[in-house]
C-alpha positions as a LaTeX table, in Angstrom:
\begin{tabular}{lrrr}
\hline
Residue & $x$ (\AA) & $y$ (\AA) & $z$ (\AA) \\
\hline
Met1 & 0.00 & 0.00 & 0.00 \\
Val2 & 1.23 & 3.50 & $-0.85$ \\
Ser3 & 1.65 & 5.66 & 2.24 \\
Arg4 & $-0.96$ & 8.40 & 2.76 \\
Arg5 & 2.02 & 10.62 & 3.63 \\
Leu6 & 3.42 & 10.38 & 0.10 \\
Pro7 & 2.07 & 13.75 & $-1.17$ \\
Phe8 & 3.49 & 15.48 & 1.89 \\
Leu9 & 6.90 & 13.83 & 1.47 \\
Ile10 & 6.92 & 14.83 & $-2.19$ \\
Cys11 & 6.25 & 18.45 & $-1.16$ \\
Ile12 & 9.18 & 18.33 & 1.25 \\
Phe13 & 11.38 & 16.92 & $-1.51$ \\
Phe14 & 10.46 & 19.73 & $-3.89$ \\
Ser15 & 10.92 & 22.37 & $-1.18$ \\
Ile16 & 14.56 & 21.25 & $-0.98$ \\
Leu17 & 14.94 & 20.95 & $-4.74$ \\
Thr18 & 13.13 & 24.17 & $-5.73$ \\
Pro19 & 16.15 & 26.55 & $-5.56$ \\
Leu20 & 17.96 & 24.29 & $-8.05$ \\
Leu21 & 15.17 & 24.19 & $-10.62$ \\
Pro22 & 14.51 & 26.74 & $-13.36$ \\
Cys23 & 10.95 & 27.86 & $-13.93$ \\
Ala24 & 9.25 & 25.55 & $-16.40$ \\
Ala25 & 7.58 & 26.84 & $-19.55$ \\
Trp26 & 4.16 & 26.28 & $-20.96$ \\
Ser27 & 4.06 & 23.62 & $-23.65$ \\
Asp28 & 3.75 & 26.38 & $-26.29$ \\
Gly29 & 6.94 & 27.98 & $-25.00$ \\
Met30 & 5.28 & 31.38 & $-24.73$ \\
Ser31 & 5.37 & 32.12 & $-21.03$ \\
Val32 & 6.17 & 30.88 & $-17.53$ \\
Pro33 & 3.45 & 28.75 & $-15.93$ \\
Pro34 & 1.43 & 30.30 & $-13.11$ \\
Ile35 & 1.73 & 29.32 & $-9.48$ \\
Phe36 & $-1.21$ & 27.37 & $-8.05$ \\
Gly37 & $-2.20$ & 27.82 & $-4.43$ \\
Val38 & $-4.97$ & 27.26 & $-1.91$ \\
Ala39 & $-6.82$ & 29.59 & 0.44 \\
Leu40 & $-7.65$ & 28.03 & 3.81 \\
Asp41 & $-9.91$ & 29.04 & 6.65 \\
Gly42 & $-9.06$ & 28.61 & 10.30 \\
Tyr43 & $-6.00$ & 29.60 & 12.30 \\
Pro44 & $-3.26$ & 28.66 & 12.94 \\
Ile45 & $-2.15$ & 26.79 & 9.83 \\
Thr46 & $-0.24$ & 23.77 & 11.08 \\
Gly47 & 1.94 & 21.20 & 9.40 \\
Glu48 & $-0.73$ & 18.60 & 10.12 \\
Arg49 & $-3.38$ & 20.73 & 8.39 \\
Leu50 & $-1.18$ & 21.19 & 5.34 \\
Glu51 & $-0.47$ & 17.50 & 5.18 \\
Gln52 & $-4.23$ & 16.83 & 5.18 \\
Ile53 & $-4.73$ & 19.32 & 2.34 \\
Gln54 & $-1.94$ & 17.75 & 0.30 \\
Glu55 & $-3.40$ & 14.28 & 0.78 \\
Gln56 & $-6.89$ & 15.53 & $-0.05$ \\
Met57 & $-5.76$ & 17.15 & $-3.29$ \\
Gly58 & $-2.92$ & 14.86 & $-4.25$ \\
Leu59 & $-0.60$ & 17.79 & $-4.98$ \\
Cys60 & 1.52 & 20.43 & $-3.29$ \\
Pro61 & 0.10 & 23.98 & $-3.32$ \\
Gly62 & 2.62 & 26.62 & $-4.32$ \\
Val63 & 0.93 & 29.34 & $-2.22$ \\
Val64 & $-1.03$ & 28.94 & 0.99 \\
Leu65 & $-3.28$ & 31.86 & 1.87 \\
Phe66 & $-4.69$ & 32.25 & 5.37 \\
Phe67 & $-6.58$ & 34.88 & 7.35 \\
Leu68 & $-5.74$ & 36.77 & 10.52 \\
Gln69 & $-7.75$ & 39.54 & 12.17 \\
Trp70 & $-6.45$ & 42.41 & 14.26 \\
Pro71 & $-6.96$ & 42.47 & 18.04 \\
Pro72 & $-9.78$ & 44.58 & 19.50 \\
Leu73 & $-7.33$ & 46.55 & 21.66 \\
Pro74 & $-4.37$ & 48.30 & 20.03 \\
Asn75 & $-1.88$ & 47.44 & 22.81 \\
Gln76 & $-2.31$ & 43.69 & 22.26 \\
Gly77 & 0.61 & 43.37 & 19.85 \\
Glu78 & 2.65 & 40.63 & 21.46 \\
Gly79 & 1.85 & 37.09 & 20.42 \\
Tyr80 & $-0.19$ & 37.93 & 17.34 \\
Phe81 & 2.53 & 37.40 & 14.73 \\
Pro82 & 1.75 & 34.09 & 12.90 \\
Lys83 & 5.27 & 32.63 & 13.00 \\
Glu84 & 4.03 & 29.05 & 13.46 \\
Ser85 & 1.81 & 29.27 & 10.39 \\
Leu86 & 4.47 & 30.96 & 8.26 \\
Asn87 & 7.02 & 28.29 & 9.18 \\
Ala88 & 4.61 & 25.45 & 8.50 \\
Ile89 & 3.79 & 26.81 & 5.04 \\
Trp90 & 7.37 & 27.69 & 4.09 \\
Asn91 & 8.63 & 24.25 & 5.13 \\
Thr92 & 6.43 & 22.58 & 2.49 \\
Gly93 & 8.02 & 24.70 & $-0.23$ \\
Ala94 & 5.06 & 27.06 & $-0.55$ \\
Ile95 & 4.81 & 30.84 & $-0.33$ \\
Pro96 & 2.80 & 32.12 & 2.67 \\
Cys97 & 0.17 & 34.76 & 1.95 \\
Leu98 & $-1.39$ & 36.42 & 4.98 \\
Thr99 & $-4.75$ & 38.11 & 4.49 \\
Trp100 & $-4.46$ & 40.69 & 7.27 \\
Glu101 & $-7.86$ & 42.05 & 8.25 \\
Pro102 & $-8.16$ & 45.24 & 10.37 \\
Met103 & $-11.30$ & 43.98 & 12.08 \\
Tyr104 & $-12.40$ & 41.84 & 15.01 \\
Tyr105 & $-15.56$ & 40.20 & 16.31 \\
Arg106 & $-17.57$ & 41.52 & 19.25 \\
Asp107 & $-20.95$ & 40.12 & 20.30 \\
Gly108 & $-20.94$ & 37.99 & 17.17 \\
Gln109 & $-20.60$ & 41.02 & 14.89 \\
Glu110 & $-17.76$ & 42.12 & 12.63 \\
Arg111 & $-16.25$ & 45.38 & 13.87 \\
Met112 & $-13.85$ & 47.28 & 11.62 \\
Val113 & $-10.92$ & 49.01 & 13.29 \\
Pro114 & $-11.68$ & 52.75 & 12.91 \\
Tyr115 & $-9.33$ & 54.43 & 10.48 \\
Gln116 & $-8.69$ & 57.20 & 13.01 \\
Ala117 & $-7.27$ & 54.60 & 15.42 \\
Val118 & $-4.82$ & 53.52 & 12.73 \\
Leu119 & $-3.81$ & 56.90 & 11.32 \\
Thr120 & $-3.40$ & 58.65 & 14.68 \\
Gly121 & $-1.11$ & 55.93 & 16.00 \\
Asp122 & $-3.40$ & 54.17 & 18.49 \\
Tyr123 & $-2.60$ & 50.84 & 16.83 \\
Asp124 & 1.12 & 51.52 & 16.50 \\
Pro125 & 2.05 & 49.10 & 19.34 \\
Tyr126 & 0.38 & 46.26 & 17.45 \\
Ile127 & 1.62 & 47.25 & 13.99 \\
Asp128 & 5.18 & 47.93 & 15.18 \\
Glu129 & 5.45 & 44.60 & 17.01 \\
Phe130 & 4.04 & 42.75 & 14.03 \\
Ala131 & 6.44 & 44.49 & 11.65 \\
Ser132 & 9.44 & 43.79 & 13.89 \\
Gln133 & 8.56 & 40.10 & 14.06 \\
Ala134 & 8.11 & 40.04 & 10.28 \\
Ala135 & 11.59 & 41.48 & 9.82 \\
Leu136 & 13.07 & 38.91 & 12.19 \\
Trp137 & 11.42 & 36.07 & 10.25 \\
Glu138 & 13.44 & 37.24 & 7.22 \\
Lys139 & 11.94 & 34.92 & 4.60 \\
Pro140 & 9.70 & 36.57 & 1.96 \\
Phe141 & 5.94 & 36.37 & 2.33 \\
Met142 & 2.91 & 38.25 & 1.07 \\
Ile143 & 0.56 & 40.40 & 3.12 \\
Arg144 & $-2.82$ & 40.99 & 1.50 \\
Phe145 & $-3.92$ & 43.94 & 3.59 \\
Ala146 & $-7.65$ & 44.72 & 3.88 \\
His147 & $-8.75$ & 42.82 & 0.79 \\
Glu148 & $-11.90$ & 43.36 & $-1.32$ \\
Met149 & $-12.13$ & 46.97 & $-0.25$ \\
Asn150 & $-14.53$ & 47.72 & $-3.14$ \\
Ile151 & $-17.44$ & 45.76 & $-1.66$ \\
Gln152 & $-19.59$ & 47.21 & 1.07 \\
Arg153 & $-19.20$ & 44.24 & 3.40 \\
Tyr154 & $-15.55$ & 45.16 & 3.88 \\
His155 & $-16.01$ & 48.80 & 4.80 \\
Trp156 & $-12.47$ & 49.03 & 6.12 \\
Gly157 & $-11.93$ & 51.80 & 8.63 \\
Thr158 & $-15.58$ & 52.84 & 8.86 \\
Thr159 & $-19.05$ & 51.55 & 9.61 \\
Gly160 & $-21.22$ & 50.05 & 6.89 \\
Gln161 & $-23.36$ & 53.18 & 6.87 \\
Gln162 & $-20.29$ & 55.36 & 6.28 \\
Tyr163 & $-19.12$ & 53.34 & 3.27 \\
Gly164 & $-19.14$ & 55.73 & 0.33 \\
Pro165 & $-17.07$ & 58.18 & $-1.74$ \\
Glu166 & $-14.68$ & 58.92 & 1.15 \\
Ser167 & $-13.87$ & 55.23 & 1.54 \\
Thr168 & $-11.38$ & 55.29 & $-1.32$ \\
Thr169 & $-9.30$ & 58.01 & 0.32 \\
Ile170 & $-9.52$ & 56.36 & 3.73 \\
Tyr171 & $-8.34$ & 53.06 & 2.31 \\
Arg172 & $-5.34$ & 54.56 & 0.52 \\
Lys173 & $-4.24$ & 56.36 & 3.68 \\
Met174 & $-4.54$ & 53.21 & 5.82 \\
Phe175 & $-2.63$ & 51.08 & 3.34 \\
Arg176 & 0.21 & 53.60 & 3.02 \\
Tyr177 & 0.44 & 54.11 & 6.76 \\
Val178 & 0.83 & 50.39 & 7.47 \\
Val179 & 3.39 & 49.85 & 4.71 \\
Lys180 & 5.48 & 52.78 & 5.97 \\
Lys181 & 5.51 & 51.32 & 9.49 \\
Phe182 & 6.83 & 47.99 & 8.18 \\
Arg183 & 9.55 & 49.73 & 6.20 \\
Glu184 & 10.59 & 51.70 & 9.26 \\
Ala185 & 10.94 & 48.34 & 11.05 \\
Gly186 & 13.14 & 46.97 & 8.27 \\
Ala187 & 10.60 & 44.36 & 7.12 \\
Lys188 & 11.86 & 44.33 & 3.52 \\
Asn189 & 10.85 & 40.67 & 3.20 \\
Val190 & 7.13 & 41.54 & 3.08 \\
Arg191 & 5.52 & 41.74 & $-0.36$ \\
Trp192 & 2.42 & 43.96 & $-0.24$ \\
Val193 & $-0.71$ & 42.91 & $-2.14$ \\
Phe194 & $-3.49$ & 45.18 & $-3.40$ \\
Cys195 & $-6.49$ & 42.90 & $-3.94$ \\
Pro196 & $-9.99$ & 44.18 & $-4.83$ \\
Asn197 & $-13.00$ & 42.06 & $-5.67$ \\
Ala198 & $-13.69$ & 41.39 & $-9.36$ \\
Glu199 & $-17.07$ & 43.14 & $-9.06$ \\
Ser200 & $-17.48$ & 46.38 & $-7.16$ \\
Val201 & $-20.51$ & 46.42 & $-4.85$ \\
Pro202 & $-22.30$ & 48.78 & $-5.26$ \\
Asn203 & $-21.69$ & 49.57 & $-8.93$ \\
Thr204 & $-23.32$ & 51.66 & $-11.64$ \\
Thr205 & $-25.13$ & 48.76 & $-13.31$ \\
Tyr206 & $-27.84$ & 49.17 & $-10.66$ \\
Asp207 & $-26.83$ & 52.29 & $-8.71$ \\
Pro208 & $-25.97$ & 55.38 & $-10.82$ \\
Ser209 & $-24.54$ & 57.11 & $-7.75$ \\
Ala210 & $-21.83$ & 54.44 & $-7.31$ \\
Ser211 & $-19.41$ & 55.80 & $-9.92$ \\
Trp212 & $-16.94$ & 56.49 & $-7.09$ \\
Asn213 & $-16.58$ & 52.76 & $-6.35$ \\
Arg214 & $-13.93$ & 51.80 & $-8.90$ \\
Ile215 & $-10.84$ & 49.68 & $-8.33$ \\
Glu216 & $-8.36$ & 52.31 & $-9.46$ \\
Arg217 & $-9.59$ & 54.83 & $-6.90$ \\
Tyr218 & $-8.44$ & 52.60 & $-4.02$ \\
Tyr219 & $-4.95$ & 52.00 & $-5.39$ \\
Pro220 & $-2.35$ & 53.23 & $-2.84$ \\
Gly221 & 0.31 & 53.87 & $-5.49$ \\
Asp222 & 3.20 & 51.96 & $-7.03$ \\
Pro223 & 5.65 & 52.62 & $-4.16$ \\
Tyr224 & 3.33 & 50.83 & $-1.72$ \\
Val225 & 2.25 & 47.80 & $-3.77$ \\
Asp226 & 4.37 & 44.86 & $-4.95$ \\
Ile227 & 1.71 & 42.48 & $-6.27$ \\
Leu228 & $-1.74$ & 43.05 & $-7.72$ \\
Gly229 & $-4.60$ & 40.68 & $-7.00$ \\
Val230 & $-8.29$ & 40.08 & $-7.51$ \\
Asp231 & $-10.97$ & 37.76 & $-6.08$ \\
Gly232 & $-14.01$ & 36.28 & $-7.82$ \\
Tyr233 & $-16.24$ & 33.19 & $-7.69$ \\
Asn234 & $-18.62$ & 31.29 & $-9.94$ \\
Trp235 & $-21.72$ & 30.60 & $-7.87$ \\
Gly236 & $-23.53$ & 28.81 & $-10.72$ \\
Asn237 & $-27.22$ & 28.52 & $-9.92$ \\
Ser238 & $-26.61$ & 27.74 & $-6.23$ \\
Arg239 & $-28.14$ & 30.99 & $-4.90$ \\
Thr240 & $-31.82$ & 31.93 & $-5.08$ \\
Lys241 & $-33.55$ & 35.18 & $-4.20$ \\
Glu242 & $-36.14$ & 33.44 & $-2.03$ \\
Arg243 & $-33.53$ & 31.71 & 0.11 \\
Asp244 & $-30.40$ & 33.86 & $-0.20$ \\
Gly245 & $-31.60$ & 37.29 & $-1.28$ \\
Trp246 & $-30.15$ & 37.08 & $-4.81$ \\
Asp247 & $-30.24$ & 34.86 & $-7.87$ \\
Ser248 & $-26.90$ & 33.57 & $-9.11$ \\
Gln249 & $-26.07$ & 32.28 & $-12.56$ \\
Trp250 & $-23.29$ & 30.29 & $-14.18$ \\
Asn251 & $-20.44$ & 32.59 & $-15.25$ \\
Asp252 & $-17.32$ & 31.43 & $-17.01$ \\
Phe253 & $-13.91$ & 32.50 & $-15.78$ \\
Thr254 & $-13.41$ & 35.25 & $-18.35$ \\
Thr255 & $-16.82$ & 36.79 & $-17.67$ \\
Ile256 & $-15.94$ & 37.08 & $-13.99$ \\
Phe257 & $-12.44$ & 38.50 & $-14.33$ \\
Ala258 & $-12.02$ & 40.23 & $-17.72$ \\
Glu259 & $-12.88$ & 43.77 & $-16.61$ \\
Ser260 & $-10.84$ & 43.63 & $-13.40$ \\
Phe261 & $-7.82$ & 42.24 & $-15.28$ \\
Thr262 & $-8.02$ & 45.18 & $-17.68$ \\
Arg263 & $-8.34$ & 47.75 & $-14.90$ \\
Leu264 & $-5.51$ & 46.30 & $-12.83$ \\
Lys265 & $-3.14$ & 46.03 & $-15.78$ \\
Ala266 & $-3.92$ & 49.64 & $-16.64$ \\
Ile267 & $-3.04$ & 50.70 & $-13.08$ \\
Ala268 & 0.35 & 48.97 & $-12.92$ \\
Pro269 & 1.18 & 46.97 & $-16.06$ \\
Glu270 & 4.60 & 45.80 & $-14.87$ \\
Lys271 & 3.51 & 44.36 & $-11.52$ \\
Pro272 & 2.70 & 40.65 & $-11.00$ \\
Leu273 & $-1.01$ & 39.81 & $-11.02$ \\
Phe274 & $-2.58$ & 36.97 & $-9.03$ \\
Ile275 & $-6.08$ & 35.65 & $-8.54$ \\
Phe276 & $-6.01$ & 35.37 & $-4.77$ \\
Glu277 & $-9.42$ & 33.75 & $-4.26$ \\
Thr278 & $-11.47$ & 31.84 & $-6.79$ \\
Ala279 & $-13.52$ & 28.67 & $-7.11$ \\
Ser280 & $-16.54$ & 27.30 & $-8.92$ \\
Val281 & $-19.53$ & 25.33 & $-7.71$ \\
Arg282 & $-20.73$ & 22.28 & $-9.62$ \\
Gln283 & $-24.40$ & 23.35 & $-9.81$ \\
Gly284 & $-25.43$ & 24.81 & $-13.13$ \\
Gly285 & $-22.59$ & 23.88 & $-15.45$ \\
Asp286 & $-19.43$ & 21.89 & $-16.16$ \\
Arg287 & $-16.86$ & 22.66 & $-13.47$ \\
Glu288 & $-14.10$ & 20.67 & $-15.18$ \\
Leu289 & $-14.53$ & 22.74 & $-18.34$ \\
Trp290 & $-14.65$ & 25.93 & $-16.22$ \\
Ile291 & $-11.24$ & 25.09 & $-14.73$ \\
Lys292 & $-9.79$ & 24.12 & $-18.11$ \\
Arg293 & $-10.82$ & 27.47 & $-19.57$ \\
Ala294 & $-9.56$ & 29.28 & $-16.49$ \\
Phe295 & $-6.05$ & 27.97 & $-17.15$ \\
Glu296 & $-6.32$ & 28.89 & $-20.80$ \\
Ala297 & $-7.34$ & 32.43 & $-19.81$ \\
Ile298 & $-4.54$ & 32.97 & $-17.30$ \\
Arg299 & $-2.04$ & 31.66 & $-19.84$ \\
Asp300 & $-3.30$ & 34.03 & $-22.53$ \\
Arg301 & $-3.29$ & 37.01 & $-20.15$ \\
His302 & 0.03 & 36.09 & $-18.48$ \\
Ile303 & $-1.45$ & 35.92 & $-14.97$ \\
Asp304 & 1.18 & 34.90 & $-12.41$ \\
Gly305 & $-0.91$ & 32.75 & $-10.10$ \\
Leu306 & $-4.29$ & 31.32 & $-9.17$ \\
Ile307 & $-5.36$ & 30.46 & $-5.62$ \\
Trp308 & $-8.30$ & 28.10 & $-5.11$ \\
Phe309 & $-10.64$ & 28.52 & $-2.12$ \\
Gln310 & $-10.13$ & 25.03 & $-0.68$ \\
Val311 & $-12.89$ & 25.33 & 1.90 \\
His312 & $-16.41$ & 24.02 & 2.54 \\
Lys313 & $-18.06$ & 27.33 & 3.39 \\
Val314 & $-21.60$ & 28.12 & 2.19 \\
Gln315 & $-20.73$ & 25.82 & $-0.71$ \\
Asp316 & $-18.29$ & 22.94 & $-0.96$ \\
Trp317 & $-15.70$ & 24.61 & $-3.20$ \\
Arg318 & $-12.97$ & 22.05 & $-2.57$ \\
Leu319 & $-10.97$ & 20.18 & $-5.18$ \\
Thr320 & $-10.22$ & 16.56 & $-4.28$ \\
Ala321 & $-8.12$ & 13.91 & $-5.95$ \\
Glu322 & $-11.07$ & 11.53 & $-5.67$ \\
Lys323 & $-13.65$ & 13.71 & $-7.49$ \\
Asp324 & $-11.48$ & 16.01 & $-9.59$ \\
Ala325 & $-8.68$ & 13.84 & $-10.95$ \\
Ala326 & $-8.57$ & 15.52 & $-14.37$ \\
Asp327 & $-8.46$ & 19.00 & $-12.82$ \\
Ile328 & $-5.71$ & 17.97 & $-10.41$ \\
Asp329 & $-3.66$ & 16.56 & $-13.29$ \\
Arg330 & $-4.11$ & 19.80 & $-15.24$ \\
Ile331 & $-2.96$ & 21.85 & $-12.24$ \\
Arg332 & 0.02 & 19.60 & $-11.64$ \\
Ile333 & 1.18 & 19.86 & $-15.26$ \\
His334 & 0.62 & 23.58 & $-15.74$ \\
Thr335 & 2.11 & 25.13 & $-12.61$ \\
Ser336 & 5.62 & 26.06 & $-11.54$ \\
Phe337 & 7.87 & 26.16 & $-8.48$ \\
Pro338 & 7.18 & 29.24 & $-6.38$ \\
Gln339 & 9.74 & 30.14 & $-3.71$ \\
Gln340 & 12.41 & 31.40 & $-6.09$ \\
Trp341 & 9.73 & 33.56 & $-7.73$ \\
Ile342 & 8.78 & 35.38 & $-4.53$ \\
Lys343 & 12.45 & 36.06 & $-3.72$ \\
Glu344 & 12.80 & 37.86 & $-7.04$ \\
Val345 & 9.77 & 40.12 & $-6.55$ \\
Thr346 & 11.41 & 43.39 & $-5.55$ \\
Pro347 & 9.77 & 45.04 & $-2.54$ \\
\hline
\end{tabular}
């Protein structure tokens, strides 16, 4: 019997071998293959959890994205740096990507950290400690700060009622402030990610007053961003207005991402571009074909990476070796080795 630990041992092997390997090319010789990764819920991310994911999928993710919220009190800096998770991910040969959310839960409700508390220095003890620990860790990793800022649910720095035209300015100021603090701490190993949602919510297709809510208006500027990103999902026909408040429909990969790709490339054409969260349901269409066309699209548009939401949350988005063998084979063939790549992204 083949050991269930085989995928994990293979990942360890490639993590040792990766620095010696050149990036592979697509079969057409036109470009470097993208990096494939997974987004995971829960915290911390342990070696045991990663081993389970690798066995479930039958492959080694090149990026592992995880989520961490800020503390409710600004002086609670010590002990929040995710060193255990970063080490566990790096030791498999993958790039860690931290989605760092300036929010916390109180009484079961999401509470955004007020932008005034960030910009006036109230949260400096937390940010400074986090940045110092990041610098000490030394190895490169990505921080996706306050993602999907162009949807009302993530009204970073304000309340939901305050989300509006001023939100773009508030976001830019928060992003720049945090990046500056890390640079003051010498955390040159952090690669900063600007990652909106593929669809702005609200937007002018149904709200003429929402012309302010455009991706480019949130962009903090080239000096503060190393990597561009975008999130988007195919919900198929899994959502209904009667049950969920909205009717979903099957959308192919290009329909979801084409406009955001164009906007992001216009903002900073030379910066790497990743899809940091995506997945497709099975209801309403052919998921295997959806994934096949997704890889064709990212090849044609020279997208640097795609991260799959490997979670059962609202829907079962997960890819498994048992149910998705053809998709797993396609991913295994058409992806490259990541850690050398992240070292060469200039902060």
